[in-house]
Coordinates of C-alpha atoms in Angstrom, one line a residue:
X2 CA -22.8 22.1 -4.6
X3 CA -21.1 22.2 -8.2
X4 CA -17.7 20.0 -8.9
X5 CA -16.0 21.9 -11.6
X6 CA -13.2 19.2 -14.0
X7 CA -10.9 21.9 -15.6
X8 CA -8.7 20.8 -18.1
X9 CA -5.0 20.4 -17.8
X10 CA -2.7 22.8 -18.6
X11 CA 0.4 21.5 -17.8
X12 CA 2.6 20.7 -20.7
X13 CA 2.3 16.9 -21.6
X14 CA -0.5 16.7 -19.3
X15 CA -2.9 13.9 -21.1
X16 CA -4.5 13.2 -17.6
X17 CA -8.0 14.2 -16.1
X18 CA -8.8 14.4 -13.1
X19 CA -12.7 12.5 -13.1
X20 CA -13.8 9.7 -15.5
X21 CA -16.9 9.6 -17.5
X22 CA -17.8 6.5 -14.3
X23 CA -16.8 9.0 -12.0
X24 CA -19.0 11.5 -12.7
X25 CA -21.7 9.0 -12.3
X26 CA -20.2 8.7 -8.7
X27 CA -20.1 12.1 -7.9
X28 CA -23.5 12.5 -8.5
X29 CA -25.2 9.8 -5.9
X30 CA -23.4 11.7 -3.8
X31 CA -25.7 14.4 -4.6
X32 CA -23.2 16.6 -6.3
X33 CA -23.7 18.4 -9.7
X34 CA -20.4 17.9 -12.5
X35 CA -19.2 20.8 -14.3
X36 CA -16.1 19.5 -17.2
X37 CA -14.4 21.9 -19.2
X38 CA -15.0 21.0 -22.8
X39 CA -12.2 19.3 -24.0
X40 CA -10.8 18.1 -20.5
X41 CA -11.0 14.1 -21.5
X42 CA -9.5 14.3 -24.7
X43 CA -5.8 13.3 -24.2
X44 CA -7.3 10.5 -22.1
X45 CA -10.0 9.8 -25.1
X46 CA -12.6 11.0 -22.9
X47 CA -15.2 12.9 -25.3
X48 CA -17.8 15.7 -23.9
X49 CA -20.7 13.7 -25.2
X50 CA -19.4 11.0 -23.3
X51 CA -19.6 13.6 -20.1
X52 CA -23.4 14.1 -20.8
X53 CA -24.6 11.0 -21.4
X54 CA -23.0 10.5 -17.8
X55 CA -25.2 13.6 -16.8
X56 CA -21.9 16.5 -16.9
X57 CA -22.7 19.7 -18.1
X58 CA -20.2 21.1 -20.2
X59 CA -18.5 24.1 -19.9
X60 CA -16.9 26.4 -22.7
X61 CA -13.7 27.7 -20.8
X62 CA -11.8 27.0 -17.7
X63 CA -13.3 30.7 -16.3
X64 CA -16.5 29.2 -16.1
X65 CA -15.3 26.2 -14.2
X66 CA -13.4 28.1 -11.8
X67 CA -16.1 30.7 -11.3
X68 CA -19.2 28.8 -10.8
X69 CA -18.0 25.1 -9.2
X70 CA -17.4 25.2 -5.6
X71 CA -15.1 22.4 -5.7
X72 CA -12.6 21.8 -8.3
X73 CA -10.8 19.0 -8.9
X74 CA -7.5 18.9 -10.9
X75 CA -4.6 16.3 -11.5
X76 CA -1.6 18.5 -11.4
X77 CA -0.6 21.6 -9.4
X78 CA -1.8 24.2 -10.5
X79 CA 0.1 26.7 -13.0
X80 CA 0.2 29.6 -14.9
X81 CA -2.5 29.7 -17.5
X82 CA -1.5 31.3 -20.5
X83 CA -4.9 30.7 -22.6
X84 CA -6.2 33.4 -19.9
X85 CA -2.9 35.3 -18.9
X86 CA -3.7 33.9 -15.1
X87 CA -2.7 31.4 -12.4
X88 CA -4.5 28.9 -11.6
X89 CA -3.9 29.3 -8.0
X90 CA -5.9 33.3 -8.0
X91 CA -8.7 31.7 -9.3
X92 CA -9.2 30.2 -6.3
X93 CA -11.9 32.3 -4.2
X94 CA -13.3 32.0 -0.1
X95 CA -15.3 28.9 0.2
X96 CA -14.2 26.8 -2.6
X97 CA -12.0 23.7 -2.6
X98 CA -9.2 22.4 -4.3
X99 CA -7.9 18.8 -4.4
X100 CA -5.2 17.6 -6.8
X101 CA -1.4 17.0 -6.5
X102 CA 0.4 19.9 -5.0
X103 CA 4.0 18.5 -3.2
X104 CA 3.8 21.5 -0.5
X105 CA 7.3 21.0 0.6
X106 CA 8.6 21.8 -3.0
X107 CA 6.2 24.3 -3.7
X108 CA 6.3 26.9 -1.1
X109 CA 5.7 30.1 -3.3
X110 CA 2.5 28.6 -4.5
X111 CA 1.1 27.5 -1.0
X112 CA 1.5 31.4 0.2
X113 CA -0.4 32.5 -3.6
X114 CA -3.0 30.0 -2.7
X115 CA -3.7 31.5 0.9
X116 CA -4.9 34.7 -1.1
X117 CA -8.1 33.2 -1.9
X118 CA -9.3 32.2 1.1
X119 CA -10.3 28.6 0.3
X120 CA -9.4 25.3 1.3
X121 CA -6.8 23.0 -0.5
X122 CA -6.8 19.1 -0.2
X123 CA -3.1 17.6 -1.3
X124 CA -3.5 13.9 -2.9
X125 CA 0.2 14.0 -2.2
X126 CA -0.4 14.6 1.3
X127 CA -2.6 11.5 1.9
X128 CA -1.3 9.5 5.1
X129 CA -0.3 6.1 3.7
X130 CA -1.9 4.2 6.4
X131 CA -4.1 1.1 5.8
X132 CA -7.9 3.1 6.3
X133 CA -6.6 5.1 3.3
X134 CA -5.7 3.2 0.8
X135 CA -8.4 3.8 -1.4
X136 CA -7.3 7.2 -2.0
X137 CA -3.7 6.7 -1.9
X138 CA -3.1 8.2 -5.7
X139 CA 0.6 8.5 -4.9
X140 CA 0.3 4.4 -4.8
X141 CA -2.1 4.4 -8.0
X142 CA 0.4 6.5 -10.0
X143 CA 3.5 4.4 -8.8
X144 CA 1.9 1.4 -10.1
X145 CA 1.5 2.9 -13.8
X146 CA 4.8 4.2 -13.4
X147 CA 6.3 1.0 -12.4
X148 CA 4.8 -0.4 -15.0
X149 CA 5.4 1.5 -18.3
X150 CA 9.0 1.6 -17.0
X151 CA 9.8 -1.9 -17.9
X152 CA 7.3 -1.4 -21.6
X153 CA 9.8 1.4 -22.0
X154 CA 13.0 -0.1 -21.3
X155 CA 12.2 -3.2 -23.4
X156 CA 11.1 -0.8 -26.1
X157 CA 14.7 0.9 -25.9
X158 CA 16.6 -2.3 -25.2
X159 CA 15.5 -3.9 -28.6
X160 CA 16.0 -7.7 -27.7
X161 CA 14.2 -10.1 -26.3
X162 CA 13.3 -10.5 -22.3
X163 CA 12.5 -14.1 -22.1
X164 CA 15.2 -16.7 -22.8
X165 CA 14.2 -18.9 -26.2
X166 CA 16.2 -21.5 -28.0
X167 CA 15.8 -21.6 -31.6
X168 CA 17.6 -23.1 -34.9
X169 CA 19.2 -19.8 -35.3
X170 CA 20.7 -19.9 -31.8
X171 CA 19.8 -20.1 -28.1
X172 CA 18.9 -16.2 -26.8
X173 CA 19.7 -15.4 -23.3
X174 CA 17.2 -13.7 -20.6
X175 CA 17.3 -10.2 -19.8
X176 CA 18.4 -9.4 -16.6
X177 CA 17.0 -6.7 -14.9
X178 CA 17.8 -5.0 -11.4
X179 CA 15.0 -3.2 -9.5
X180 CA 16.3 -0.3 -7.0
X181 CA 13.2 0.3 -4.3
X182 CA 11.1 -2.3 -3.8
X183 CA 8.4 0.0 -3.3
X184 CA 4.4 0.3 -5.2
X185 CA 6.9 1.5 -8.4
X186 CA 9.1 -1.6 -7.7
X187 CA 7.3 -4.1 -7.3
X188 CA 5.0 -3.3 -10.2
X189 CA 8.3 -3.0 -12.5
X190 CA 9.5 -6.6 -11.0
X191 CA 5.9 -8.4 -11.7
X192 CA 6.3 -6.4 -15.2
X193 CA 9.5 -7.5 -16.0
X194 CA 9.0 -11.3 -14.7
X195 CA 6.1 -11.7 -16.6
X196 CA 8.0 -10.8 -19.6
X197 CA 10.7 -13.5 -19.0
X198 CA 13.2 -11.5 -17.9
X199 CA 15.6 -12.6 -14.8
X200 CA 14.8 -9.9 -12.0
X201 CA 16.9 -9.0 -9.2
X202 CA 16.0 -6.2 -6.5
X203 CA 17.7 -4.4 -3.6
X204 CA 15.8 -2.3 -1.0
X205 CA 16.9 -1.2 2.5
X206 CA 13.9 -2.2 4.1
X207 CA 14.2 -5.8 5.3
X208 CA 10.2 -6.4 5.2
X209 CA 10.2 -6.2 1.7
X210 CA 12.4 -9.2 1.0
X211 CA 9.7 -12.0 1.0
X212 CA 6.9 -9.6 -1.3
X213 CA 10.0 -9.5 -4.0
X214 CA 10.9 -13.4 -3.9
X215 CA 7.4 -14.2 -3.8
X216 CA 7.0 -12.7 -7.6
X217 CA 9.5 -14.6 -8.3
X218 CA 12.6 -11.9 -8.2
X219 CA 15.8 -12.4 -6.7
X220 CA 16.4 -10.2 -3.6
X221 CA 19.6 -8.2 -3.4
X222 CA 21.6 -7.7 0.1
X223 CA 24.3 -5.9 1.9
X224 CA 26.5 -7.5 4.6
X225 CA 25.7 -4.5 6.4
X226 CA 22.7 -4.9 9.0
X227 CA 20.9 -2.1 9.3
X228 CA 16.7 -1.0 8.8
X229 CA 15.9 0.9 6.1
X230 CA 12.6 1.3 6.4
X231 CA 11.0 5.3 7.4
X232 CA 7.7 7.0 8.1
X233 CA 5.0 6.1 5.7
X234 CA 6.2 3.4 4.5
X235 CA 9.0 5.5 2.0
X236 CA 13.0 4.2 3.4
X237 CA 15.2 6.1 4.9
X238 CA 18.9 7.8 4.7
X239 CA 21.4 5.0 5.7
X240 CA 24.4 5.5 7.0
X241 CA 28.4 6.1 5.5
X242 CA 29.0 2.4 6.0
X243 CA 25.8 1.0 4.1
X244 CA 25.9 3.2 1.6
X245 CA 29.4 2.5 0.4
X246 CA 28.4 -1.3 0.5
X247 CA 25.6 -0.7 -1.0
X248 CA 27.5 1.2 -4.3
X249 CA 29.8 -1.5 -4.6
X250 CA 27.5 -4.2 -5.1
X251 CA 25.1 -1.8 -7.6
X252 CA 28.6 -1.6 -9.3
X253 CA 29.0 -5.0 -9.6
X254 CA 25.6 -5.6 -10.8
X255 CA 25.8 -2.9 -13.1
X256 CA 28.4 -4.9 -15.1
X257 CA 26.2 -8.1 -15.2
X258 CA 22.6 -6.7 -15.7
X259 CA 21.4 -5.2 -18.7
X260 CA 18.3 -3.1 -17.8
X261 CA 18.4 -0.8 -14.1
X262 CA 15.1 0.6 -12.8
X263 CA 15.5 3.0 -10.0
X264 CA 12.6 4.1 -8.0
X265 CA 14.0 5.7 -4.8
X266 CA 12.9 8.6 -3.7
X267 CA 12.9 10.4 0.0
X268 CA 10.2 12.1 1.2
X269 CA 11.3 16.4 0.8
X270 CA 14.6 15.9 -0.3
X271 CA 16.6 15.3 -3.6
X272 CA 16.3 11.7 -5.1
X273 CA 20.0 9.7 -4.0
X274 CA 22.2 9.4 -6.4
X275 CA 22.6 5.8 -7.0
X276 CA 24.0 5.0 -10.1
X277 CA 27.1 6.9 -10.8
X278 CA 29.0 7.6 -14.1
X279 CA 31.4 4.6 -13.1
X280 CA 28.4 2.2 -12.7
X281 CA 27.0 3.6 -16.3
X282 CA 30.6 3.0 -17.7
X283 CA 30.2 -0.4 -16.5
X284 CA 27.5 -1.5 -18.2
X285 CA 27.5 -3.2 -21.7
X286 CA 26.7 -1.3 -24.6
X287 CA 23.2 -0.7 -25.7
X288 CA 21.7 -1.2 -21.7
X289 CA 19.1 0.5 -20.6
X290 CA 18.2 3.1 -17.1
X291 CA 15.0 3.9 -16.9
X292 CA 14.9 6.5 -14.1
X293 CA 11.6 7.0 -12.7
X294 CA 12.9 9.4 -9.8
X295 CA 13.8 12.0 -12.6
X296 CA 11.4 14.4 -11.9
X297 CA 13.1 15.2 -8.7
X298 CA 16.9 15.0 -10.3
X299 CA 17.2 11.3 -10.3
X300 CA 18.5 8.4 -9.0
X301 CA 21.6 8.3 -12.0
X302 CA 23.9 10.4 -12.4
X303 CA 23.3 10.5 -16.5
X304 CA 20.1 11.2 -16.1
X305 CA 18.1 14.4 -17.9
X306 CA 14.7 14.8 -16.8
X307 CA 12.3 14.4 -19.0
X308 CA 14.3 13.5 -21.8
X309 CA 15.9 10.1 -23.1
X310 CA 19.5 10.3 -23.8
X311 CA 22.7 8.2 -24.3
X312 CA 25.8 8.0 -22.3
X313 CA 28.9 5.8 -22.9
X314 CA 26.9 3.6 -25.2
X315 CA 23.8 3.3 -22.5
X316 CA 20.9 4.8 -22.9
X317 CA 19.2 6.9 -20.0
X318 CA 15.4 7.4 -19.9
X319 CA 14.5 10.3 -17.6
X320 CA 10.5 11.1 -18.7
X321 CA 8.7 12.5 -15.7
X322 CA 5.3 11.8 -16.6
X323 CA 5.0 8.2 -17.7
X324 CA 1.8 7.8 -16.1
X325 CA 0.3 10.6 -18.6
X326 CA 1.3 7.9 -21.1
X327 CA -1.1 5.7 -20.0
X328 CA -3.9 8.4 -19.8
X329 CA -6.9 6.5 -20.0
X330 CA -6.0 4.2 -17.2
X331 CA -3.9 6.7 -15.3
X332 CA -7.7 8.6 -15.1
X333 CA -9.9 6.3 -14.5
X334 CA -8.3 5.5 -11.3
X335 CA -6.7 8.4 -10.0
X336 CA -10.4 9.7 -10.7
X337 CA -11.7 6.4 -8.3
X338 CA -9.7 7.9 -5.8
X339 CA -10.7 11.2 -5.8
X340 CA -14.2 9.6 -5.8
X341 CA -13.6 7.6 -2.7
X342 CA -12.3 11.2 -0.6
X343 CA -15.2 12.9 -2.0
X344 CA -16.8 10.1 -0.2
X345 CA -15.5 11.0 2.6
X346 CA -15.9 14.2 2.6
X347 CA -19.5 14.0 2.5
X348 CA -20.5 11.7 5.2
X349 CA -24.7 13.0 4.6
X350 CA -24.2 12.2 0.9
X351 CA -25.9 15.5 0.3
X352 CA -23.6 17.3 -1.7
X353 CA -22.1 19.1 1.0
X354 CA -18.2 19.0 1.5
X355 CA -17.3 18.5 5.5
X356 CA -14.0 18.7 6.0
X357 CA -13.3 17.1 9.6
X358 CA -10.1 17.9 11.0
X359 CA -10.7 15.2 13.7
X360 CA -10.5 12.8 10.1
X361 CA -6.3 11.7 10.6
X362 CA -7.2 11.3 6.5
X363 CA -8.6 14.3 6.0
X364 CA -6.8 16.1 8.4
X365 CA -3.3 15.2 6.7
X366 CA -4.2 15.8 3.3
X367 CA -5.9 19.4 4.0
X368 CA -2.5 21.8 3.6
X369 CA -4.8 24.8 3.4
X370 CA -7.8 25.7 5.3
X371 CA -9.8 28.7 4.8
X372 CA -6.8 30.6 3.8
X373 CA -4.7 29.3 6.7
X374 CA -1.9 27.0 6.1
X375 CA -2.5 24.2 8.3
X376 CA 1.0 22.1 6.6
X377 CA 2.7 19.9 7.7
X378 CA -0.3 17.7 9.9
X379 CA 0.4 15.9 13.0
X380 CA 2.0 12.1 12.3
X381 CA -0.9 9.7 11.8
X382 CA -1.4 7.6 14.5
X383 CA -0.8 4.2 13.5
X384 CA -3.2 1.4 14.4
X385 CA -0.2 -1.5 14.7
X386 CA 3.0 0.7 15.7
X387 CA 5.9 -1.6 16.4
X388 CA 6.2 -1.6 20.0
X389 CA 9.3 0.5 21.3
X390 CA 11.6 0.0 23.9
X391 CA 10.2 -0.8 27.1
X392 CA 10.5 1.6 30.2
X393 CA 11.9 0.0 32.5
X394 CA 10.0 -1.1 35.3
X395 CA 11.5 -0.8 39.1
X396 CA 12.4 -4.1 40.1
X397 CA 11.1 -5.2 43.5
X398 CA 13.3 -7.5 45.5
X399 CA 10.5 -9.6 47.2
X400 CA 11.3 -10.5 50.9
X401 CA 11.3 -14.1 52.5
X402 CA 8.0 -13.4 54.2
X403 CA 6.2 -12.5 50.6
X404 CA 7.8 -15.4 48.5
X405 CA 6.6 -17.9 51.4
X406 CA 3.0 -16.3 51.3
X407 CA 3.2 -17.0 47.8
X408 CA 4.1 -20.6 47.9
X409 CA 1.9 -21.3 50.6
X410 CA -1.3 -19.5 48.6
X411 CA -0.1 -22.3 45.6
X412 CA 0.4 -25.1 47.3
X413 CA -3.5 -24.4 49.0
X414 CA -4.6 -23.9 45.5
X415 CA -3.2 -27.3 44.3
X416 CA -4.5 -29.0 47.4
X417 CA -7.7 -27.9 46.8
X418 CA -7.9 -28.6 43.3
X419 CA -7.0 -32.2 44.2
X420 CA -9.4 -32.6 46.7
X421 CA -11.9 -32.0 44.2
X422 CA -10.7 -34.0 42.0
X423 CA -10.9 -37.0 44.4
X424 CA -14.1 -36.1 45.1
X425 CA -15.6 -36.3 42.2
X426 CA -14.2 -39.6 41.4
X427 CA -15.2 -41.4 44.7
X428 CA -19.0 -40.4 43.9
X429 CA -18.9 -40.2 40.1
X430 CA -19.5 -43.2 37.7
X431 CA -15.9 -44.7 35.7
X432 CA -17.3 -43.6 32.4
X433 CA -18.1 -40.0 33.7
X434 CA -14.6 -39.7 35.0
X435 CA -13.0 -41.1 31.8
X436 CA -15.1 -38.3 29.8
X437 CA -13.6 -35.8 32.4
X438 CA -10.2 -36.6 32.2
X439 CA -10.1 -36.5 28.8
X440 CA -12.2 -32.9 28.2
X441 CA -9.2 -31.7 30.7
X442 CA -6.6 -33.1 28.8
X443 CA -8.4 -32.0 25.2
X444 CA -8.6 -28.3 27.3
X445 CA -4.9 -28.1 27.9
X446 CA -3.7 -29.3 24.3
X447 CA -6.1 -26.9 22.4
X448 CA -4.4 -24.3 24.8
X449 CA -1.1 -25.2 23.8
X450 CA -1.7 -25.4 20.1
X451 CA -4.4 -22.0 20.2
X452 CA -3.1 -20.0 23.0
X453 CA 0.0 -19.9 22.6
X454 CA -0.2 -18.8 18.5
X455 CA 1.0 -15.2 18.0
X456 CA -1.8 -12.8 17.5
X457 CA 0.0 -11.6 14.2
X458 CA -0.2 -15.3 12.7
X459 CA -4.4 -15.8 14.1
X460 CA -5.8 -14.7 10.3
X461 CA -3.5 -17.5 8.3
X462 CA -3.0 -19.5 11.2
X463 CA -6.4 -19.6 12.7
X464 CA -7.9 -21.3 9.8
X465 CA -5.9 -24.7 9.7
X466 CA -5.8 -24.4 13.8
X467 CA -10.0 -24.9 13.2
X468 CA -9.6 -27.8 10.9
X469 CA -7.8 -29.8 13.7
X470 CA -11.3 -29.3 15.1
X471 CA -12.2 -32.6 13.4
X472 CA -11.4 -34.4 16.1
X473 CA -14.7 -33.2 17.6
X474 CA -16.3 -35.0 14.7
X475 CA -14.7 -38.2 16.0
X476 CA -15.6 -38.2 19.7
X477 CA -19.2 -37.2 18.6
X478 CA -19.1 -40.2 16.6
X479 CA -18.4 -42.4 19.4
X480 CA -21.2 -41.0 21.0
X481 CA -23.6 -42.1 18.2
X482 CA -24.2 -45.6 20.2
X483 CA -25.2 -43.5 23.0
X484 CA -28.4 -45.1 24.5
X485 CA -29.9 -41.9 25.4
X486 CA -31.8 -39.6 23.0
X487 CA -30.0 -36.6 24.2
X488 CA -26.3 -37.6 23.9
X489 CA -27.3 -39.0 20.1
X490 CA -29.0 -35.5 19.5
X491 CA -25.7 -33.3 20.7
X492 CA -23.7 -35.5 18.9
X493 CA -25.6 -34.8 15.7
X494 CA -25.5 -31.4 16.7
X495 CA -21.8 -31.2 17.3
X496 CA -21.3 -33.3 14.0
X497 CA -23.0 -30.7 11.9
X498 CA -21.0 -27.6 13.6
X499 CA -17.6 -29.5 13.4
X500 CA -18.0 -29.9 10.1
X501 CA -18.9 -26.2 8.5
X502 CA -15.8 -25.2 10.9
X503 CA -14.0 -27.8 8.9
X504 CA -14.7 -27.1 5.8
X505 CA -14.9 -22.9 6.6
X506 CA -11.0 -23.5 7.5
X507 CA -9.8 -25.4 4.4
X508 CA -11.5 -23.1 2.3
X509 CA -10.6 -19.5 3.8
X510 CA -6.7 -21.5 3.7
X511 CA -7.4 -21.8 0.4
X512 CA -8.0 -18.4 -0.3
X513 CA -5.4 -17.3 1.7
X514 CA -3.0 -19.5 -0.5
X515 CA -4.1 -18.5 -3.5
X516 CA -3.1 -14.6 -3.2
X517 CA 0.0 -15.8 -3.6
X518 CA -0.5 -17.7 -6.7
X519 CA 0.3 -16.0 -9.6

């Protein structure tokens, strides 16, 4: 099979939808590239570069559309005024489309795609669930966006971020706030910290709290108690009472910061409206919003999508397609992503697209199949859902006759247990029963201390839990003296194992530790 690379049409589209690397990709997966000429070029991506890669390059987007069976774009597909056609009747039975196509928003197009007969693949669409993360672009994209926010705020804000002291005078930090903690967020708050500024974020999801103070941000709250957090992993609407809190302290803050960056957005509906006119009239002169939910009618008020303007003094930045600004890096790895679901999609490596609607993946990013609109999928099933309430269980009054049984079946247990105990120690030598008492007692602390950790904790926890294990390195040591060959040998033997689980722990702790380290 053929994968046809059209270039973008969209207006300001620098993007493309498969790297030079990726076509290198595509084809160990046995499939052939075809790139229309010119498609790299906003993203400095030249045709020779294509066929050095092994791309054949065609002339005009007909060609691509007519001979590639799958066809891969960046944006949703448009009107094409080069050819006088849509994009979306080029598409004929048996060939698939994947790129960004928002099918809640774009409900006219998903009914002009049926026509065809093909299937469509929505990167949009791609469940945000751990096993797909590598083709999250949604994610990818935030991150740019993040990103080139705060390059574009400081760029607009014309002082410095970081604080300095000079002979001319001592210069103040900028302070920033971060609204949504999100992939966008937090990219913008690691942005903006690295660049000296003093960050503060708010987000109505609660788990995000420690992932903001951990890059060093200052994280925002509300008096109000109350989970934000929604389906696939996007926050939800809150109620009357948190929301008014919630505009009362981004008015406050508004008065003290100098740069806001909003990044909240809900899934198939309009982005909140955040920052009012009030909150913009607060802010000193010459402050900067960068409002990187513009594109679907912002989180401010002021805000003009896709253009920058200034109100009351503060100036409002509303582009819609900053990761197109960053084209080179915005392709490269939206193109890994659509690398890793062509992966998937061929299992056999052979070239050969399978799409398995059995896939949760596959299944919710396929909107069309075969003509037959097959959006919105069933909810993912998540592998560690939070555990709901309870149903409770009949409660069973147990008579006097059952609770007797019961005490009597312990008491025989305990009794018997004893008796072997005592058994053992009439006929076994003092050092054997020494040894015994203290592998029992060694059994019931390493419970304690093992058992009892929280299976959520085991990966951080485990580690240092299996450097206590030196104590195995002590009692083998004692053993050394041991006048028999074999106790010296299992000594050695335990001496050896304790230590590589030692010395595993501290260093996996040590990884673990420094993921944190910036």
């Amino acid at each position: 099979m053929q994968v046809g690379i059209p270039k973008e049409i969209a207006s300001g589209e620098k993007r493309v939808a498969i790297s030079p690397d990726g076509v290198t990709k595509l084809k160990k997966l046995g499939y052939d590239v075809l790139v229309e000429s010119g498609a790299g070029a906003g993203a400095n991506f030249d045709d020779s570069t294509y066929e050095a890669k092994g791309a054949q390059i065609a002339p005009q987007a007909s060609d691509v559309w007519s001979q590639a069976d799958v066809i891969l774009k960046v944006s949703v597909p448009q009107h094409n005024p080069a050819t006088n056609s849509h994009e979306a009747d080029l598409l004929r039975e048996g060939q698939t489309l994947i790129g960004f196509l928002w099918p809640a928003q774009n409900g006219e197009l998903m009914q002009q795609l049926t026509h065809g007969k093909g299937t469509v693949l929505a990167m949009d669409c791609i469940p945000r669930i751990s096993r797909a993360q590598n083709y999250d672009a949604l994610s990818t994209m935030a991150n740019i966006a993040g990103y080139r926010a705060v390059i574009e705020a400081s760029q607009h804000f014309g002082r410095f971020f970081t604080g300095q002291i000079t002979a001319a005078g001592k210069v103040p930090p900028a302070k920033v706030l971060v609204i949504g903690a999100g992939v966008a967020g937090l990219a913008a708050i690691g942005t903006a910290v690295g660049m000296g500024a003093v960050v503060r974020a708010f987000d109505t999801r609660p788990e995000v709290r420690e992932q903001v103070q951990s890059m060093n941000a200052e994280f925002l709250e509300v008096e109000i108690e109350e989970d934000g957090s929604g389906q696939g992993g996007y926050a939800k609407v809150m109620s009357k009472e948190f929301i008014e809190a919630e505009m009362a302290l981004f008015l406050e803050q508004a008065a003290e910061v100098d740069i806001i960056i909003t990044t909240a957005l809900i899934p198939g509906k309009p982005a909140p409206k955040l920052i009012t006119e009030e909150m913009v009239k607060a802010m000193r002169p010459g402050s900067v919003v960068v409002d990187l939910a513009a594109e679907q009618g912002g989180n401010c008020a002021c805000t003009v999508p896709g253009q920058v303007t200034v109100a009351h003094g503060v100036t409002v930045v509303g582009y819609t397609d900053f990761p197109s600004w960053m084209a080179a890096q915005s392709s490269t790895l939206y193109s890994n992503n659509l690398c890793n679901l062509m992966g998937a999609l061929t299992p056999d490596k052979d070239g050969r697209i399978v799409v398995d609607m059995t896939d949760e993946v596959i299944r919710g990013a396929t909107v069309i199949e075969q003509g037959t609109i097959t959006w919105p999928p069933p909810p993912p099933r998540l592998s560690a859902a939070p555990k709901g309430a309870a149903a409770a269980e009949p409660v069973v009054t147990p008579t006097k006759k059952s609770a007797l049984s019961a005490n009597a079946s312990a008491y025989l247990n305990v009794g018997i247990l004893a008796f072997l105990l005592l058994a053992v120690g009439y006929v076994a030598p003092d050092n054997f029963l020494r040894q015994l008492v203290t592998f029992v007692l060694a059994c019931f602390l390493g419970w304690q201390v093992v058992w009892n950790v929280t299976p959520a904790l085991h990966t951080p926890l485990m580690s240092v839990t299996n450097a206590i294990s030196g104590i195995i390195v002590i009692g083998a040591l004692v053993q050394m003296h041991n006048p028999s060959t074999w106790a010296v040998a299992l000594a050695a033997f335990a001496i050896l194992m304790a230590t590589i689980n030692i010395a595993g722990g501290f260093l996996v702790t040590r990884r673990m530790l420094r993921m944190f380290q910036r």
